[in-house]
Amino acid sequence: MDSQRNILLIALLFVSFLLYQQWNMDNNPQPESQGVVQNVTQNGDVPSHSGDGQPLTDDSTSNNLITINTDVLALTVDTLGGDIIEAKLLAYDNELGSEDPFVLLKSEQGHTYTAQSGLIGANGIDTAAGRAQLQASADSFTLADGQDELRVPLTFEKDGIQYAKVFVLKRGSYAVDVAYTINNQSDTAASVQMYAQLKQNLMDDGGSLTMPTYRGGAFSADNEKYKKYSFDDMQDKNLNLTIAEQGWVAMMQHYFVSAWIPRSGEATNLYTRTSNGMGYIGVRLPQTTVAPGSEQTMTTTLWVGPKLQDQMEATAANLNLTVDYGWLWFIASPLHSLLSFIQSLVSNWGVAIMLLTFIVRGAMYPLTKAQYTSMAKMRMLQPKLQAMRERFGDDRQRMSQEMMELYKKEKVNPLGGCLPILLQMPIFIALYWALMESVELRHAPFFGWIHDLSAQDPYYVLPVLMGVTMFMIQKMSPTTVTDPMQQKIMTFMPVMFTFFFLWFPSGLVLYWLVSNVVTLIQQTLIYRSLEKKGLHSK
């Protein structure tokens, strides 16, 4: 297989891969919200409201808000129920060059995305009549300089039972512990059950052809390390799983994720539901009975932040899998680790991408050499093959036998130019996902006019250079194509690829450009070596 056809194969495989990603999203149209709240029992599929031991769908808020600030988070909590209705990520700007931080959780007109938690059950404080109005000692809480942990208690008392909802935040961490402590000073046992859920408007999965990202739910269970559960899935069928040991539920989007992680160590229910245009995904801890004169605590952890793999992995098992590399995760994950290590040395993600490309292409050099050597040998055999075609005419069986004898005699593998490309494709695709899913590249500058490696090149310089280098690769490569139509298609390929790459994130285009440059260097070295051996590329 000659070089031009190899390039065409890469193009078709890569474009087909992107089209497949987009097809997955576009072939699942978003149905209209049912707008119906179902009332079922504790064992039903759709938890809907308290009074029968279920989490609430009450969306009411109050004007009694408090703020909690650390070095990386700025949270707004509604004391009516104690829900987190806003989360600002202070280390990430909202837009490139903006002084405003990125807002992950929010409660505003047209878009609600909040983290709710509460107590239900016979002695729960979240009832069908409404949420409990919790009391705070101040309107604002801030992690002071030199302080590593901030504890914010909200309190409530009812029927001789003291309830305390405590938020625990740590310096540099996006993991927030949310604990309920029940101090039962009544004469009878108290029965409560903690739930924690994420609520968000039902919306499409998001993404585009060049950036096929996912927005929706996900969960982890005992026998399912990581599984997406989209808004469509929530409307089709409510999730209802019980985990024995560890798991979590999450709402995902490009670069960022929020997740509830139960800390009970016992059987915990994972559930979803939809109501009035909202999607819910949550955890329900086991029912707890607090004896008179005793105290018990139930805890969950809320991750609300960027997809930082090391921190997420330390927070909960498999939470790092929300950095979704697809089925090639086993290749993409080490590539990302290597990229991060290189960046720690050079302090520039663009330079790190370039060095990573050199390393990857260097490691694949034996394949590349085998590919071009095979192509050169096949080029040399073309006159003999053409003579066979003229001699045997339509006798395909005899032609095949003679060709196999010729390949065996000349020690040529007719697939030698194709197989290396097929082996390289998983690495190309895995690196594509590694770059696309890296929150570290968000708003990361390279140099000059490239201020954001996760956005397209504003002046299209990198895509044009990529197209030029692709054209040069074609010109340098040996070819056996004689059909004028095929030649025109091959000539047009760099133009088509350039147009396609105009909308790619500049970090991905940078990788492809450097990869082409490395290919040109390798081609030059390989062809010089072949010419010394008497194998000419042209």
Coordinates of N, CA and C in Angstrom, one line a residue, residues 214-334:
Y214 N -19.2 15.1 26.5 CA -20.4 14.6 27.1 C -20.9 15.4 28.2
R215 N -22.2 15.6 28.3 CA -22.8 16.3 29.5 C -23.9 15.5 30.0
G216 N -23.9 15.1 31.2 CA -25.0 14.2 31.7 C -24.5 13.5 33.0
G217 N -25.2 12.4 33.4 CA -24.9 11.7 34.6 C -24.0 10.6 34.4
A218 N -23.5 10.1 35.5 CA -22.6 8.9 35.5 C -22.6 8.3 36.9
F219 N -22.2 7.1 37.0 CA -22.2 6.4 38.4 C -21.1 5.4 38.4
S220 N -20.8 5.0 39.6 CA -19.9 3.9 39.9 C -20.5 3.0 40.9
A221 N -20.5 1.7 40.7 CA -21.1 0.7 41.6 C -20.1 -0.5 41.8
D222 N -20.5 -1.4 42.6 CA -19.7 -2.6 42.9 C -19.2 -3.3 41.7
N223 N -20.1 -3.6 40.8 CA -19.7 -4.3 39.6 C -19.7 -3.5 38.3
E224 N -19.6 -2.2 38.5 CA -19.6 -1.2 37.4 C -18.7 -0.1 37.8
K225 N -17.4 -0.1 37.4 CA -16.5 0.9 37.8 C -16.9 2.3 37.4
Y226 N -17.4 2.4 36.2 CA -17.8 3.7 35.6 C -18.8 3.5 34.5
K227 N -19.9 4.2 34.6 CA -20.9 4.1 33.5 C -21.6 5.4 33.4
K228 N -21.8 5.8 32.1 CA -22.6 7.0 31.9 C -24.0 6.7 32.0
Y229 N -24.8 7.7 32.5 CA -26.2 7.6 32.6 C -26.8 9.0 32.2
S230 N -27.1 9.1 30.9 CA -27.4 10.4 30.3 C -28.8 10.9 30.8
F231 N -29.1 12.1 30.4 CA -30.5 12.6 30.7 C -31.5 11.8 30.0
D232 N -31.2 11.4 28.8 CA -32.1 10.5 28.1 C -32.4 9.2 28.8
D233 N -31.3 8.6 29.4 CA -31.4 7.4 30.2 C -32.3 7.6 31.4
M234 N -32.1 8.8 32.0 CA -32.9 9.1 33.2 C -34.4 9.2 32.9
Q235 N -34.7 9.7 31.7 CA -36.1 9.8 31.3 C -36.7 8.5 30.8
D236 N -35.9 7.7 30.3 CA -36.3 6.4 29.8 C -36.6 5.4 31.0
K237 N -35.6 5.4 31.9 CA -35.8 4.5 33.0 C -34.9 5.0 34.2
N238 N -35.5 5.0 35.4 CA -34.8 5.5 36.5 C -33.8 4.5 37.0
L239 N -32.6 5.0 37.3 CA -31.6 4.2 37.9 C -32.0 3.8 39.4
N240 N -31.8 2.5 39.7 CA -32.1 2.1 41.1 C -31.2 0.9 41.4
L241 N -30.0 1.2 42.0 CA -29.0 0.2 42.3 C -28.7 0.3 43.8
T242 N -28.3 -0.8 44.4 CA -27.8 -0.8 45.7 C -26.4 -1.3 45.7
I243 N -25.5 -0.5 46.3 CA -24.1 -0.8 46.4 C -23.7 -1.3 47.8
A244 N -22.9 -2.3 47.9 CA -22.6 -2.9 49.2 C -21.4 -2.2 49.8
E245 N -20.4 -1.7 49.0 CA -19.2 -1.2 49.6 C -18.9 0.3 49.1
Q246 N -18.6 0.4 47.8 CA -18.2 1.7 47.4 C -18.8 2.1 46.0
G247 N -19.0 3.4 45.8 CA -19.6 3.9 44.6 C -19.8 5.4 44.7
W248 N -20.4 5.9 43.7 CA -20.7 7.4 43.6 C -21.7 7.7 42.5
V249 N -22.2 8.9 42.5 CA -23.0 9.4 41.4 C -22.4 10.7 41.0
A250 N -22.6 11.1 39.7 CA -22.0 12.3 39.2 C -22.8 13.0 38.1
M251 N -22.6 14.3 38.0 CA -23.0 15.0 36.8 C -21.7 15.5 36.1
M252 N -21.5 15.2 34.8 CA -20.3 15.5 34.1 C -20.5 16.5 33.0
Q253 N -19.4 17.2 32.7 CA -19.4 18.1 31.5 C -17.9 18.2 31.2
H254 N -17.6 18.9 30.1 CA -16.3 19.0 29.6 C -15.4 19.7 30.6
Y255 N -14.3 19.0 31.1 CA -13.3 19.5 32.0 C -13.8 19.5 33.5
F256 N -15.1 19.5 33.8 CA -15.5 19.6 35.2 C -16.5 18.5 35.6
V257 N -16.6 18.3 36.9 CA -17.6 17.2 37.3 C -18.0 17.5 38.8
S258 N -19.2 17.2 39.1 CA -19.6 17.2 40.5 C -20.1 15.7 40.8
A259 N -19.8 15.3 42.1 CA -20.1 13.9 42.4 C -20.4 13.8 43.9
W260 N -21.4 13.0 44.3 CA -21.6 12.6 45.6 C -21.1 11.3 45.9
I261 N -20.3 11.2 47.0 CA -19.7 9.9 47.4 C -20.1 9.5 48.8
P262 N -20.9 8.5 48.9 CA -21.4 8.1 50.3 C -20.2 7.5 51.1
R263 N -20.3 7.7 52.4 CA -19.2 7.2 53.3 C -19.7 6.3 54.3
S264 N -20.9 5.7 54.1 CA -21.5 4.8 55.1 C -20.8 3.5 55.3
G265 N -20.2 3.0 54.2 CA -19.6 1.6 54.2 C -20.7 0.5 54.3
E266 N -21.9 0.9 54.1 CA -23.0 -0.1 54.1 C -23.8 0.0 52.8
A267 N -24.9 -0.8 52.7 CA -25.7 -0.7 51.5 C -26.3 0.7 51.3
T268 N -26.0 1.2 50.1 CA -26.4 2.6 49.7 C -27.1 2.5 48.4
N269 N -28.2 3.2 48.3 CA -29.0 3.2 47.0 C -28.5 4.3 46.1
L270 N -28.3 4.0 44.8 CA -28.1 5.0 43.8 C -29.3 5.1 43.0
Y271 N -29.8 6.3 42.7 CA -31.0 6.5 42.0 C -31.0 7.7 41.1
T272 N -31.9 7.8 40.1 CA -32.1 8.9 39.3 C -33.6 9.1 39.2
R273 N -34.0 10.3 38.8 CA -35.4 10.6 38.4 C -35.4 11.9 37.6
T274 N -36.6 12.2 37.0 CA -36.8 13.5 36.3 C -38.1 14.0 36.8
S275 N -38.2 15.4 36.8 CA -39.4 16.0 37.3 C -39.3 17.5 36.8
N276 N -40.4 17.9 36.1 CA -40.5 19.3 35.7 C -39.3 19.9 35.0
G277 N -38.8 19.1 34.1 CA -37.6 19.6 33.3 C -36.3 19.5 34.0
M278 N -36.3 18.8 35.2 CA -35.0 18.6 35.9 C -34.7 17.2 36.0
G279 N -33.3 16.9 36.0 CA -32.8 15.6 36.1 C -32.1 15.5 37.5
Y280 N -32.3 14.4 38.2 CA -31.7 14.2 39.5 C -31.0 12.9 39.5
I281 N -29.8 12.9 40.1 CA -29.0 11.7 40.3 C -28.5 11.8 41.7
G282 N -28.7 10.7 42.5 CA -28.3 10.8 43.9 C -28.0 9.5 44.6
V283 N -27.6 9.6 45.9 CA -27.4 8.5 46.8 C -28.3 8.6 48.0
R284 N -28.7 7.5 48.5 CA -29.5 7.4 49.7 C -28.9 6.4 50.6
L285 N -28.4 6.9 51.7 CA -27.7 6.1 52.7 C -28.7 5.2 53.5
P286 N -28.2 4.2 54.1 CA -29.1 3.3 54.9 C -29.8 4.0 56.0
Q287 N -31.0 3.6 56.3 CA -31.7 4.2 57.4 C -31.0 4.0 58.7
T288 N -30.9 5.0 59.5 CA -30.2 5.0 60.8 C -31.2 5.2 61.9
T289 N -31.0 4.5 63.0 CA -31.8 4.6 64.2 C -30.9 5.1 65.3
V290 N -31.3 6.2 65.9 CA -30.5 6.8 67.0 C -31.3 6.6 68.3
A291 N -30.7 5.9 69.2 CA -31.3 5.6 70.5 C -31.4 6.9 71.3
P292 N -32.4 6.9 72.2 CA -32.5 8.0 73.2 C -31.2 8.3 73.9
G293 N -30.8 9.5 74.0 CA -29.5 9.8 74.8 C -28.3 9.5 74.0
S294 N -28.3 9.2 72.7 CA -27.1 8.9 72.0 C -27.0 9.8 70.8
E295 N -25.9 9.7 70.0 CA -25.6 10.5 68.9 C -25.0 9.7 67.8
Q296 N -25.3 10.0 66.6 CA -24.8 9.3 65.4 C -24.5 10.3 64.3
T297 N -23.5 10.0 63.4 CA -23.2 10.9 62.3 C -23.2 10.1 61.0
M298 N -23.7 10.7 60.0 CA -23.7 10.2 58.6 C -23.0 11.2 57.7
T299 N -22.2 10.6 56.8 CA -21.3 11.5 56.1 C -21.3 11.1 54.6
T300 N -21.3 12.2 53.7 CA -21.0 12.0 52.3 C -20.0 13.0 51.9
T301 N -19.4 12.8 50.8 CA -18.4 13.8 50.2 C -18.9 14.3 48.9
L302 N -18.8 15.6 48.7 CA -19.1 16.2 47.4 C -17.8 16.6 46.7
W303 N -17.6 16.1 45.6 CA -16.5 16.6 44.7 C -17.1 17.6 43.8
V304 N -16.6 18.8 43.8 CA -17.1 19.9 42.9 C -16.0 20.7 42.4
G305 N -15.5 20.3 41.2 CA -14.4 20.9 40.6 C -13.9 20.4 39.3
P306 N -12.7 20.7 38.9 CA -12.1 20.2 37.6 C -11.8 18.7 37.7
K307 N -11.6 18.1 36.5 CA -11.3 16.7 36.4 C -9.7 16.5 36.6
L308 N -9.3 16.7 37.9 CA -7.9 16.4 38.2 C -7.8 15.0 38.7
Q309 N -7.1 14.2 37.9 CA -7.2 12.7 38.1 C -6.6 12.3 39.4
D310 N -5.4 12.8 39.7 CA -4.8 12.4 41.0 C -5.6 12.7 42.2
Q311 N -6.2 13.9 42.3 CA -7.0 14.3 43.4 C -8.3 13.5 43.5
M312 N -8.9 13.3 42.3 CA -10.2 12.5 42.3 C -9.9 11.1 42.7
E313 N -8.9 10.5 42.2 CA -8.5 9.1 42.6 C -8.3 9.0 44.1
A314 N -7.7 10.0 44.7 CA -7.5 10.0 46.1 C -8.8 10.2 46.9
T315 N -9.8 10.8 46.3 CA -11.1 11.1 46.9 C -12.0 9.9 46.9
A316 N -12.1 9.2 45.8 CA -13.0 8.0 45.7 C -12.5 7.1 44.6
A317 N -12.6 5.8 44.9 CA -12.2 4.8 43.9 C -13.0 5.0 42.6
N318 N -12.3 5.0 41.5 CA -12.8 5.1 40.1 C -13.4 6.5 39.8
L319 N -13.3 7.5 40.7 CA -13.8 8.8 40.3 C -13.0 9.4 39.2
N320 N -11.7 9.1 39.1 CA -10.8 9.6 38.1 C -11.3 9.1 36.7
L321 N -12.1 8.1 36.6 CA -12.6 7.6 35.3 C -13.6 8.5 34.7
T322 N -14.0 9.6 35.4 CA -14.9 10.6 34.7 C -14.1 11.4 33.7
V323 N -12.7 11.3 33.8 CA -11.9 11.8 32.7 C -12.0 10.7 31.6
D324 N -12.9 10.8 30.7 CA -13.4 9.8 29.8 C -12.5 9.6 28.6
Y325 N -11.6 8.6 28.6 CA -10.8 8.4 27.4 C -11.4 7.4 26.5
G326 N -12.6 6.9 26.8 CA -13.2 5.9 25.9 C -12.5 4.6 26.0
W327 N -12.7 3.8 25.0 CA -12.2 2.4 25.1 C -10.7 2.3 25.0
L328 N -10.0 3.4 24.6 CA -8.5 3.3 24.6 C -7.9 4.0 25.8
W329 N -8.6 3.9 26.9 CA -8.1 4.6 28.2 C -6.8 4.0 28.6
F330 N -6.5 2.7 28.4 CA -5.3 2.1 28.8 C -4.1 2.7 28.1
I331 N -4.3 3.3 26.9 CA -3.2 4.0 26.2 C -3.2 5.5 26.5
A332 N -4.4 6.1 26.6 CA -4.6 7.5 26.8 C -4.1 7.9 28.2
S333 N -4.4 7.1 29.2 CA -4.0 7.5 30.6 C -2.5 7.6 30.8
P334 N -1.7 6.6 30.4 CA -0.3 6.8 30.5 C 0.3 8.0 29.6

